[in-house]
């Protein structure tokens, strides 16, 4: 069996790539995609831990993954609607143009 | 009358009865708007739903208090394996969220800022957000907490953006959804690491597993990312940057709902997860966690109060002040005693009335045509003496001036950090920082009071103000609560003490 560290390292790399994207990318659509990457990193963690556990707790990981997927879908649906609204009102969705409120 | 009438009728589902009623209300709300096309009808129906749910909750809370027995979802059978548990802590917090929802819904229908076209959706989202908060405090494992918090977050993104034509609301919505998504990702990653290293996600099993397994690198990563994720929800420094923008951009009833309701939900998560997990553990070292919370608390109150001095927009000033208030409540997380938790819960209640009341006044004055700048409040005492007086009450209460509610709750909270069973606690320095911060905060609160009472109104704005009557009713209720809780705190302080003991399992 593949050692669990391989999965955890993969998930951690995915999570860090997502976090970098959230902090560095000016396009808010890409930022939303990067938060999805971070959520999926957590999903990989859950599935990996679940596969290596025995007994009742092994099921919790799989339940949690289903919950995360549905929450992520709802969040992206609302998020893209909000970006569309921002584009209609402000004519831009770039983070650099959305700076009327500071401090 | 006791809760057996509910258990006889609703059986397995009694534990989530207040939530079920709110969900039914949320579902019929768009239909009510479609049939009547009136904001007043939607407001009335949602108020009835909230009041019915609140009455049921009070009866259940009374039953819990007399019987000392929890109500489990699914009864004693294993159908839902106790996914939601109605304890006296859950009942008390549900009461808080219902009070917040009551005030927010009461004023929304007459506010100029709130959408007219989508008011059915607005009412439904408000009820769904409240339901999510109620599920969070009743949850007994991390799945319930996570999904409940997300229900609140996603509906509040929409609530903020529903003020549609306003460019500031659009910007606030984008910022909120991105920061919220980041915090969700951090939280779920933290939960996955905690699950992997402790092998459980049940809240009452976390401490047992933690004592058995001790600190591991996975648990450290998990705890830190979870604290960061939920730190965004309560807007504690250094995770606070979204809060002023969102509170400024959103319609004022929504700002009030977020500042008083959503933030309390995050704090309840902190209490339910971390306090229950770490309190009373001696076999494994927990001081690092206490110091982490102490530093977050100290930084939050200092940053909130110092930056609030520089604000000219009153909504931003109140937002920074609520960051500072979150810092005060986090003292309970650092001290980790039932007494400090009692103070934290009581301060959450008084904060609802004083911060909620201040936001309601801002909302009423926006409807009356007054701007959001502090200089727009010049001479308010002549234009609307009652409003100015109520605002003064709320601001003095926020600063902690006796005999108002803010003083009493801060007294209990800070004395929890000073006094520890006959000796001076090790957290005296935290109480010292908090008291210094209260003094700083008095400066910017008094600035508003000076504008209202001493400055003269600007040319052309000397006339009397007229605002919707429901705002006056809501503000009067908040003002009465602030005064009564300050003079006679016992009738709320004792349920808070019961709830704190109940949560921490010390009877």
Coordinates of C-alpha atoms in Angstrom, one line a residue:
Chain A
X1 CA 0.0 0.0 0.0
X2 CA 1.2 3.5 -0.7
X3 CA 2.2 5.3 2.5
X4 CA -0.3 8.0 3.6
X5 CA 2.4 10.7 3.5
X6 CA 2.3 10.7 -0.3
X7 CA -1.4 11.6 -0.2
X8 CA -0.9 14.2 2.5
X9 CA 2.0 15.8 0.7
X10 CA 0.0 16.0 -2.5
X11 CA -3.0 17.6 -0.7
X12 CA -0.7 20.0 1.1
X13 CA 0.9 21.1 -2.3
X14 CA -2.6 21.5 -3.8
X15 CA -3.6 23.6 -0.8
X16 CA -0.6 25.8 -1.0
X17 CA -1.1 26.4 -4.8
X18 CA -4.6 27.4 -4.0
X19 CA -3.6 29.7 -1.2
X20 CA -1.0 31.3 -3.5
X21 CA -3.6 31.9 -6.1
X22 CA -6.1 33.5 -3.7
X23 CA -3.4 35.9 -2.5
X24 CA -1.6 36.8 -5.7
X25 CA -4.1 36.7 -8.6
X26 CA -5.9 39.9 -9.5
X27 CA -8.7 38.2 -11.4
X28 CA -11.5 37.3 -8.9
X29 CA -12.8 34.5 -11.1
X30 CA -9.4 32.8 -10.8
X31 CA -9.4 33.5 -7.1
X32 CA -12.8 31.6 -6.8
X33 CA -11.2 28.7 -8.7
X34 CA -8.3 28.7 -6.3
X35 CA -10.5 28.4 -3.3
X36 CA -12.0 25.3 -5.0
X37 CA -8.5 23.9 -5.2
X38 CA -8.0 24.4 -1.5
X39 CA -11.4 22.7 -0.7
X40 CA -10.4 19.7 -2.9
X41 CA -7.1 19.4 -1.1
X42 CA -9.1 18.9 2.1
X43 CA -11.2 16.3 0.3
X44 CA -8.1 14.3 -0.7
X45 CA -7.1 14.5 3.0
X46 CA -10.4 13.2 4.2
X47 CA -10.5 10.3 1.7
X48 CA -6.9 9.3 2.4
X49 CA -7.4 9.3 6.2
X50 CA -10.7 7.4 5.8
X51 CA -9.0 4.7 3.7
X52 CA -6.3 4.2 6.3
X53 CA -8.7 4.1 9.3
X54 CA -10.7 1.1 10.6
X55 CA -14.1 0.9 12.3
X56 CA -16.8 3.5 12.6
X57 CA -14.6 6.7 12.2
X58 CA -13.7 5.6 8.7
X59 CA -17.2 6.5 7.5
X60 CA -17.0 10.1 8.8
X61 CA -14.4 11.1 6.2
X62 CA -16.5 10.0 3.3
X63 CA -19.6 11.8 4.7
X64 CA -17.5 14.9 5.2
X65 CA -16.3 14.8 1.5
X66 CA -19.9 14.7 0.2
X67 CA -20.8 17.6 2.5
X68 CA -17.8 19.6 1.3
X69 CA -18.6 19.0 -2.4
X70 CA -22.2 20.2 -2.0
X71 CA -21.1 23.2 0.1
X72 CA -18.4 24.1 -2.5
X73 CA -21.0 23.9 -5.3
X74 CA -23.4 26.2 -3.5
X75 CA -20.6 28.6 -2.7
X76 CA -19.4 28.8 -6.3
X77 CA -23.0 29.3 -7.6
X78 CA -23.5 32.3 -5.2
X79 CA -20.0 33.5 -5.8
X80 CA -20.3 33.7 -9.6
X81 CA -23.7 35.4 -9.3
X82 CA -22.0 38.0 -7.1
X83 CA -19.2 38.5 -9.6
X84 CA -21.7 39.0 -12.4
X85 CA -23.5 41.6 -10.3
X86 CA -20.2 43.3 -9.6
X87 CA -19.4 43.3 -13.3
X88 CA -22.8 44.9 -14.1
X89 CA -22.4 47.6 -11.5
X90 CA -18.7 48.3 -11.6
X91 CA -17.8 47.2 -15.2
X92 CA -14.9 45.2 -13.8
X93 CA -14.2 42.2 -11.6
X94 CA -10.5 42.8 -11.1
X95 CA -9.4 43.0 -7.5
X96 CA -7.4 46.1 -8.4
X97 CA -10.5 48.0 -9.5
X98 CA -12.6 47.1 -6.4
X99 CA -10.8 49.3 -4.0
X100 CA -13.2 52.1 -3.2
X101 CA -13.3 51.1 0.5
X102 CA -10.0 50.9 2.4
X103 CA -9.2 51.1 6.1
Chain B
X1 CA -46.8 23.2 30.3
X2 CA -43.6 21.2 29.6
X3 CA -41.8 19.9 26.6
X4 CA -43.5 16.5 26.7
X5 CA -46.3 18.0 24.6
X6 CA -43.7 18.5 21.9
X7 CA -42.0 15.1 22.4
X8 CA -45.4 13.4 22.1
X9 CA -46.3 15.1 18.8
X10 CA -42.9 15.5 17.2
X11 CA -41.1 12.5 18.6
X12 CA -37.6 12.1 17.2
X13 CA -37.5 15.6 15.8
X14 CA -38.2 17.6 19.0
X15 CA -34.5 18.6 19.3
X16 CA -34.6 20.6 16.1
X17 CA -38.2 21.8 16.4
X18 CA -37.3 25.6 16.5
X19 CA -35.2 25.1 13.4
X20 CA -37.9 23.2 11.5
X21 CA -40.3 26.0 12.0
X22 CA -37.8 28.6 10.7
X23 CA -37.1 26.4 7.6
X24 CA -40.8 26.1 6.8
X25 CA -41.1 29.9 7.2
X26 CA -38.1 30.4 4.8
X27 CA -39.7 28.1 2.2
X28 CA -43.1 29.9 2.2
X29 CA -41.6 33.4 2.1
X30 CA -41.1 33.8 -1.7
X31 CA -44.6 32.5 -2.2
X32 CA -46.0 35.1 0.3
X33 CA -44.2 37.8 -1.6
X34 CA -45.4 36.5 -5.0
X35 CA -49.0 36.5 -3.9
X36 CA -49.1 39.8 -2.0
X37 CA -46.3 41.9 -3.6
X38 CA -46.0 43.8 -0.3
X39 CA -43.0 44.1 2.0
X40 CA -45.3 44.4 5.0
X41 CA -46.9 41.0 4.4
X42 CA -43.5 39.2 4.2
X43 CA -42.3 41.1 7.3
X44 CA -45.4 40.1 9.2
X45 CA -45.3 36.4 8.3
X46 CA -41.6 36.1 9.1
X47 CA -42.1 37.9 12.4
X48 CA -44.8 35.4 13.3
X49 CA -42.5 32.5 12.3
X50 CA -39.7 33.9 14.5
X51 CA -42.0 34.5 17.4
X52 CA -43.6 31.0 17.3
X53 CA -40.1 29.5 17.1
X54 CA -38.9 31.6 20.0
X55 CA -41.9 30.6 22.2
X56 CA -41.3 26.9 21.5
X57 CA -37.6 27.4 22.2
X58 CA -38.4 29.2 25.6
X59 CA -40.7 26.3 26.6
X60 CA -38.0 23.8 25.7
X61 CA -35.3 25.8 27.5
X62 CA -37.5 25.9 30.6
X63 CA -38.0 22.1 30.4
X64 CA -34.2 21.6 30.1
X65 CA -33.7 23.8 33.1
X66 CA -36.1 21.9 35.3
X67 CA -35.3 18.4 34.2
X68 CA -31.6 18.7 33.6
X69 CA -31.9 16.3 30.7
X70 CA -30.8 16.8 27.1
X71 CA -33.1 16.3 24.1
X72 CA -31.4 14.3 21.3
X73 CA -32.3 14.3 17.7
X74 CA -33.6 10.8 17.2
X75 CA -34.4 10.3 20.9
X76 CA -32.4 7.6 22.6
X77 CA -32.3 5.4 19.4
X78 CA -29.3 5.3 17.1
X79 CA -31.3 6.6 14.1
X80 CA -29.4 9.9 13.9
X81 CA -26.8 9.0 16.5
X82 CA -27.4 12.3 18.3
X83 CA -26.4 14.5 15.4
X84 CA -28.1 17.4 17.1
X85 CA -28.4 17.9 20.8
X86 CA -30.6 20.4 22.5
X87 CA -28.8 21.5 25.6
X88 CA -29.4 24.6 27.8
X89 CA -26.3 26.2 26.0
X90 CA -28.0 25.5 22.6
X91 CA -31.3 26.9 23.9
X92 CA -29.7 30.1 25.2
X93 CA -27.8 30.8 22.0
X94 CA -30.9 30.0 19.9
X95 CA -32.7 32.6 21.9
X96 CA -29.9 35.1 21.1
X97 CA -30.1 34.4 17.4
X98 CA -33.9 34.7 17.4
X99 CA -33.7 38.1 19.1
X100 CA -31.2 39.2 16.4
X101 CA -33.5 37.9 13.6
X102 CA -36.5 39.6 15.2
X103 CA -34.9 43.0 15.2
X104 CA -33.4 42.6 11.7
X105 CA -36.6 41.4 10.1
X106 CA -38.7 44.0 12.0
X107 CA -36.9 47.0 10.5
X108 CA -36.0 45.5 7.1
X109 CA -39.5 46.0 5.6
X110 CA -39.5 49.8 6.2
X111 CA -35.8 50.5 5.5
X112 CA -35.0 52.5 2.4
X113 CA -31.8 50.6 1.8
X114 CA -33.4 47.1 1.6
X115 CA -34.5 45.8 -1.8
X116 CA -38.2 46.0 -2.7
X117 CA -38.1 43.8 -5.7
X118 CA -36.5 40.7 -4.1
X119 CA -37.9 41.1 -0.6
X120 CA -39.3 37.5 -0.6
X121 CA -35.9 36.2 -1.2
X122 CA -34.5 38.6 1.4
X123 CA -36.8 37.3 4.1
X124 CA -36.1 33.7 3.1
X125 CA -32.3 34.2 3.3
X126 CA -32.6 35.9 6.6
X127 CA -34.5 33.0 8.1
X128 CA -32.2 30.4 6.5
X129 CA -29.1 32.3 8.0
X130 CA -30.8 32.3 11.4
X131 CA -31.6 28.6 11.1
X132 CA -27.9 27.8 10.2
X133 CA -26.8 29.6 13.3
X134 CA -29.3 27.6 15.4
X135 CA -28.1 24.3 13.9
X136 CA -24.5 25.3 14.7
X137 CA -25.1 25.7 18.4
X138 CA -27.1 22.4 18.5
X139 CA -24.6 20.4 16.5
X140 CA -22.7 17.6 18.3
X141 CA -20.0 17.0 15.7
X142 CA -17.8 18.9 13.3
X143 CA -20.0 18.0 10.3
X144 CA -23.0 19.7 11.7
X145 CA -20.9 22.7 12.7
X146 CA -19.2 23.0 9.3
X147 CA -22.5 22.7 7.3
X148 CA -24.3 25.1 9.6
X149 CA -21.6 27.8 9.4
X150 CA -21.7 27.5 5.6
X151 CA -25.4 27.9 5.5
X152 CA -25.0 31.1 7.3
X153 CA -22.1 32.3 5.2
X154 CA -23.6 31.6 1.8
X155 CA -26.9 33.2 2.7
X156 CA -25.1 36.3 4.1
X157 CA -23.1 36.7 0.9
X158 CA -26.4 37.0 -0.9
X159 CA -27.9 39.3 1.7
X160 CA -25.0 41.7 1.4
X161 CA -25.2 41.8 -2.3
X162 CA -29.0 42.2 -2.5
X163 CA -28.6 46.0 -2.2
X164 CA -28.0 45.7 -5.9
X165 CA -27.6 49.0 -7.6
X166 CA -25.0 50.2 -5.1
X167 CA -21.4 50.0 -6.2
X168 CA -20.1 49.7 -2.7
X169 CA -22.5 46.8 -1.9
X170 CA -21.2 45.0 -5.1
X171 CA -17.6 45.5 -4.0
X172 CA -18.4 44.4 -0.5
X173 CA -20.1 41.3 -1.8
X174 CA -17.1 40.3 -3.9
X175 CA -14.7 40.8 -1.0
X176 CA -17.0 38.9 1.4
X177 CA -17.4 35.9 -0.9
X178 CA -13.6 35.6 -1.5
X179 CA -12.6 36.0 2.1
X180 CA -15.5 33.7 3.1
X181 CA -14.3 31.1 0.6
X182 CA -10.8 31.3 1.9
X183 CA -12.0 30.8 5.5
X184 CA -14.1 27.8 4.4
X185 CA -11.1 26.2 2.8
X186 CA -8.9 26.8 5.8
X187 CA -11.6 25.4 8.1
X188 CA -12.2 22.3 6.2
X189 CA -8.5 21.6 5.8
X190 CA -8.1 22.0 9.5
X191 CA -11.0 19.7 10.2
X192 CA -9.5 17.1 7.9
X193 CA -6.2 17.2 9.8
X194 CA -7.9 17.0 13.2
X195 CA -10.0 14.1 11.9
X196 CA -6.8 12.3 10.7
X197 CA -4.8 12.8 13.8
X198 CA -7.5 12.3 16.4
X199 CA -9.6 9.7 14.5
X200 CA -12.9 11.3 15.6
X201 CA -15.1 14.3 14.8
X202 CA -17.6 14.1 17.6
X203 CA -17.3 17.1 19.9
X204 CA -17.4 15.1 23.1
X205 CA -14.8 12.6 21.8
X206 CA -12.2 15.2 20.9
X207 CA -10.9 15.8 24.4
X208 CA -10.6 12.0 25.1
X209 CA -8.7 11.5 21.9
X210 CA -6.5 14.5 22.5
X211 CA -5.5 13.4 26.0
X212 CA -4.8 9.9 24.7
X213 CA -2.7 11.0 21.7
X214 CA -1.2 14.3 22.7
X215 CA 0.2 16.9 20.3
X216 CA 1.2 15.6 16.8
X217 CA 2.3 17.7 13.8
X218 CA -1.0 17.0 12.1
X219 CA -3.1 18.2 15.1
X220 CA -1.0 21.4 15.3
X221 CA -1.6 22.2 11.6
X222 CA -5.3 21.3 12.0
X223 CA -5.9 23.4 15.1
X224 CA -4.1 26.4 13.7
X225 CA -5.9 26.4 10.4
X226 CA -9.3 25.8 12.1
X227 CA -8.6 28.8 14.4
X228 CA -7.7 30.9 11.4
X229 CA -10.8 29.8 9.5
X230 CA -13.2 30.5 12.2
X231 CA -11.2 33.6 13.1
X232 CA -12.3 35.0 9.8
X233 CA -16.0 34.4 10.8
X234 CA -15.7 36.3 14.0
X235 CA -13.5 39.0 12.4
X236 CA -10.8 38.7 15.1
X237 CA -7.5 40.5 14.2
X238 CA -5.5 39.6 12.1
X239 CA -8.4 38.1 10.1
X240 CA -10.6 41.2 10.3
X241 CA -10.0 43.2 7.1
X242 CA -13.2 42.2 5.4
X243 CA -15.5 43.3 8.3
X244 CA -15.5 47.1 7.9
X245 CA -15.9 46.9 4.1
X246 CA -18.8 44.5 4.3
X247 CA -20.6 46.3 7.1
X248 CA -20.2 49.6 5.2
X249 CA -21.4 48.2 1.9
X250 CA -24.3 46.2 3.1
X251 CA -27.8 47.6 3.9
X252 CA -27.8 48.6 7.6
X253 CA -30.2 45.9 8.9
X254 CA -28.0 43.4 7.2
X255 CA -24.9 44.9 8.8
X256 CA -26.6 44.7 12.2
X257 CA -27.5 41.1 11.5
X258 CA -23.9 40.2 10.6
X259 CA -22.3 42.2 13.4
X260 CA -24.5 40.8 16.1
X261 CA -25.7 37.4 14.8
X262 CA -23.0 35.9 12.5
X263 CA -20.2 36.9 14.8
X264 CA -21.9 35.3 17.8
X265 CA -22.2 32.1 15.9
X266 CA -18.4 32.1 15.3
X267 CA -17.8 32.7 18.9
X268 CA -20.2 29.8 19.8
X269 CA -18.1 27.6 17.5
X270 CA -15.0 28.6 19.4
X271 CA -16.6 27.7 22.7
X272 CA -18.1 24.5 21.5
X273 CA -15.0 23.1 19.7
X274 CA -11.9 24.5 21.3
X275 CA -13.0 25.3 24.9
X276 CA -14.7 21.9 25.3
X277 CA -11.6 20.2 23.8
X278 CA -8.9 21.9 25.9
X279 CA -10.5 22.9 29.2
X280 CA -9.2 21.1 32.3
X281 CA -6.6 19.0 30.4
X282 CA -3.5 18.5 32.6
X283 CA -2.0 15.4 31.1
X284 CA -1.0 17.3 27.9
X285 CA 0.3 20.8 27.7
X286 CA -2.4 23.3 26.7
X287 CA -0.8 26.6 27.7
X288 CA 0.3 27.3 24.1
X289 CA -3.3 27.3 22.9
X290 CA -4.3 29.6 25.8
X291 CA -1.5 32.0 24.9
X292 CA -2.5 31.8 21.2
X293 CA -6.1 32.9 22.1
X294 CA -4.8 35.5 24.6
X295 CA -2.6 37.1 21.8
X296 CA -5.5 37.0 19.3
X297 CA -7.7 38.6 21.9
X298 CA -5.2 41.3 22.8
X299 CA -4.4 42.1 19.2
X300 CA -8.1 42.2 18.2
X301 CA -9.1 44.7 20.9
X302 CA -6.0 46.9 20.3
X303 CA -6.3 47.0 16.5
X304 CA -10.1 47.4 16.6
X305 CA -10.0 50.3 19.1
X306 CA -7.0 52.1 17.7
X307 CA -8.1 52.0 14.0
X308 CA -11.7 53.0 15.0
X309 CA -10.3 56.3 16.2
X310 CA -9.3 57.2 12.6
X311 CA -12.7 56.4 11.1
X312 CA -15.0 59.1 9.7
X313 CA -17.8 56.8 8.5
X314 CA -20.0 55.7 11.5
X315 CA -20.7 52.2 10.1
X316 CA -16.9 51.6 9.7
X317 CA -16.4 52.9 13.2
X318 CA -19.0 50.5 14.6
X319 CA -17.4 47.7 12.6
X320 CA -14.0 48.3 14.1
X321 CA -15.6 48.6 17.5
X322 CA -17.2 45.1 17.0
X323 CA -13.8 43.7 16.2
X324 CA -12.7 45.0 19.6
X325 CA -15.7 43.5 21.2
X326 CA -14.9 40.1 19.7
X327 CA -11.4 40.5 21.3
X328 CA -13.1 41.1 24.7
X329 CA -15.2 38.0 24.4
X330 CA -12.1 35.9 23.3
X331 CA -10.7 36.6 26.8
X332 CA -13.0 33.7 27.9
X333 CA -11.1 31.4 25.4
X334 CA -7.8 32.3 27.0
X335 CA -8.8 32.0 30.6
X336 CA -10.8 28.8 30.1
X337 CA -12.9 28.8 33.3
X338 CA -16.7 28.4 33.6
X339 CA -16.9 31.8 35.2
X340 CA -15.1 33.6 32.3
X341 CA -17.3 31.7 29.9
X342 CA -20.4 33.0 31.8
X343 CA -19.0 36.5 31.3
X344 CA -18.4 35.8 27.6
X345 CA -22.0 34.6 27.0
X346 CA -23.4 37.5 28.9
X347 CA -21.3 40.0 27.0
X348 CA -22.6 38.3 23.8
X349 CA -26.1 39.1 24.9
X350 CA -25.5 42.7 25.9
X351 CA -23.5 43.2 22.7
X352 CA -26.6 42.3 20.7
X353 CA -28.6 45.1 22.3
X354 CA -26.0 47.8 22.3
X355 CA -24.3 47.2 19.0
X356 CA -27.6 46.2 17.4
X357 CA -29.3 49.4 18.8
X358 CA -26.5 51.6 17.4
X359 CA -26.7 50.0 14.0
X360 CA -30.5 50.4 14.1
X361 CA -30.1 54.1 14.8
X362 CA -27.7 54.5 11.9
X363 CA -30.3 52.7 9.7
X364 CA -33.2 54.9 10.9
X365 CA -31.2 58.1 10.2
X366 CA -30.2 56.9 6.7
X367 CA -34.0 56.5 6.1
X368 CA -34.4 60.0 7.4
X369 CA -31.9 61.3 4.9
X370 CA -28.9 61.7 7.2
X371 CA -25.5 60.5 5.8
X372 CA -23.1 58.0 7.2
X373 CA -20.3 60.4 8.1
X374 CA -19.8 61.3 11.8
X375 CA -20.0 65.0 10.8
X376 CA -23.5 64.4 9.4
X377 CA -24.5 63.7 13.1
X378 CA -23.7 67.3 14.1
X379 CA -26.5 68.8 16.1
X380 CA -28.6 65.6 16.1
X381 CA -29.8 66.4 19.7
X382 CA -31.8 69.3 18.3
X383 CA -33.1 67.6 15.3
X384 CA -34.2 64.4 17.0
X385 CA -33.6 64.4 20.8
X386 CA -34.8 60.9 21.5
X387 CA -32.6 59.3 18.8
X388 CA -29.6 61.2 20.1
X389 CA -30.3 60.1 23.6
X390 CA -30.7 56.5 22.6
X391 CA -27.5 56.7 20.6
X392 CA -25.7 58.1 23.7
X393 CA -27.0 55.2 25.8
X394 CA -25.7 52.6 23.3
X395 CA -22.3 54.2 22.9
X396 CA -21.8 54.6 26.6
X397 CA -22.9 51.0 27.1
X398 CA -20.4 49.9 24.4
X399 CA -17.6 51.8 26.2
X400 CA -18.6 50.3 29.5
X401 CA -20.0 53.2 31.5
X402 CA -22.1 52.2 34.6
X403 CA -25.0 51.5 35.1
X404 CA -25.6 50.3 31.6
X405 CA -25.4 46.7 30.4
X406 CA -22.0 47.0 28.8
X407 CA -20.5 47.8 32.2
X408 CA -22.0 44.8 33.9
X409 CA -21.0 42.3 31.2
X410 CA -17.5 43.7 31.0
X411 CA -17.3 43.6 34.8
X412 CA -18.1 39.8 34.8
X413 CA -15.9 39.1 31.8
X414 CA -12.8 41.0 33.1
X415 CA -13.2 39.7 36.6
X416 CA -13.0 36.2 35.2
X417 CA -9.6 37.1 33.9
X418 CA -8.5 38.6 37.2
X419 CA -10.0 36.3 39.9
X420 CA -9.3 32.6 39.9
X421 CA -10.7 30.8 42.9
X422 CA -9.3 32.9 45.7
X423 CA -6.0 33.8 44.0
X424 CA -5.0 36.3 41.3
X425 CA -5.2 34.6 37.9
X426 CA -2.2 34.4 35.5
X427 CA -4.3 36.3 33.0
X428 CA -4.3 39.6 34.9
X429 CA -2.3 41.2 32.1
X430 CA -5.1 40.4 29.6
X431 CA -7.6 42.1 31.8
X432 CA -5.2 45.1 32.1
X433 CA -5.0 45.4 28.3
X434 CA -8.8 45.1 28.0
X435 CA -9.4 47.9 30.6
X436 CA -6.9 50.1 28.8
X437 CA -8.7 49.4 25.6
X438 CA -12.0 50.4 27.1
X439 CA -10.5 53.7 28.0
X440 CA -9.3 54.2 24.4
X441 CA -12.7 53.2 23.1
X442 CA -14.4 55.9 25.2
X443 CA -12.5 58.5 23.0
X444 CA -14.1 57.7 19.7
X445 CA -17.6 57.0 21.2
X446 CA -17.5 60.4 22.9
X447 CA -16.5 62.0 19.6
X448 CA -19.9 61.0 18.2
X449 CA -21.7 62.2 21.3
X450 CA -19.9 65.5 21.1
X451 CA -21.0 65.8 17.4
X452 CA -24.6 65.1 18.5
X453 CA -24.8 67.4 21.5
X454 CA -22.3 70.2 21.2
X455 CA -21.8 70.8 17.4
X456 CA -24.3 72.9 15.5
X457 CA -26.2 71.4 12.6
X458 CA -24.9 72.3 9.1
X459 CA -26.7 75.0 7.1
X460 CA -29.9 73.7 5.6
X461 CA -30.2 70.6 7.8
X462 CA -31.7 72.1 10.9
X463 CA -35.2 70.6 10.4
X464 CA -36.7 67.9 12.6
X465 CA -36.2 64.3 11.3
X466 CA -38.9 61.8 10.5
X467 CA -38.1 58.1 10.3
X468 CA -40.1 54.9 10.1
X469 CA -42.0 54.1 13.3
X470 CA -40.8 50.5 13.5
X471 CA -37.3 51.7 13.8
X472 CA -38.4 53.7 16.9
X473 CA -40.0 50.6 18.4
X474 CA -36.9 48.4 17.8
X475 CA -34.6 51.1 19.2
X476 CA -36.8 51.6 22.2
X477 CA -36.7 47.8 22.9
X478 CA -32.9 47.8 22.6
X479 CA -32.6 50.8 24.9
X480 CA -34.8 49.3 27.5
X481 CA -32.8 46.0 27.4
X482 CA -29.5 48.0 27.8
X483 CA -30.7 49.8 30.9
X484 CA -32.5 46.8 32.5
X485 CA -29.6 44.4 31.9
X486 CA -27.3 47.0 33.4
X487 CA -29.3 47.5 36.6
X488 CA -30.7 44.0 37.1
X489 CA -28.5 41.5 35.2
X490 CA -29.4 38.4 37.2
X491 CA -32.3 37.2 35.2
X492 CA -30.0 36.7 32.2
X493 CA -26.7 36.1 34.1
X494 CA -28.0 33.0 35.8
X495 CA -29.1 31.3 32.6
X496 CA -25.7 32.2 31.2
X497 CA -24.0 30.5 34.2
X498 CA -26.2 27.4 33.8
X499 CA -25.4 27.3 30.1
X500 CA -21.7 27.7 30.7
X501 CA -21.7 24.9 33.3
X502 CA -23.8 22.8 31.0
X503 CA -21.4 23.2 28.0
X504 CA -18.3 22.4 30.1
X505 CA -20.0 19.5 31.8
X506 CA -19.5 20.7 35.4
X507 CA -22.8 20.5 37.3

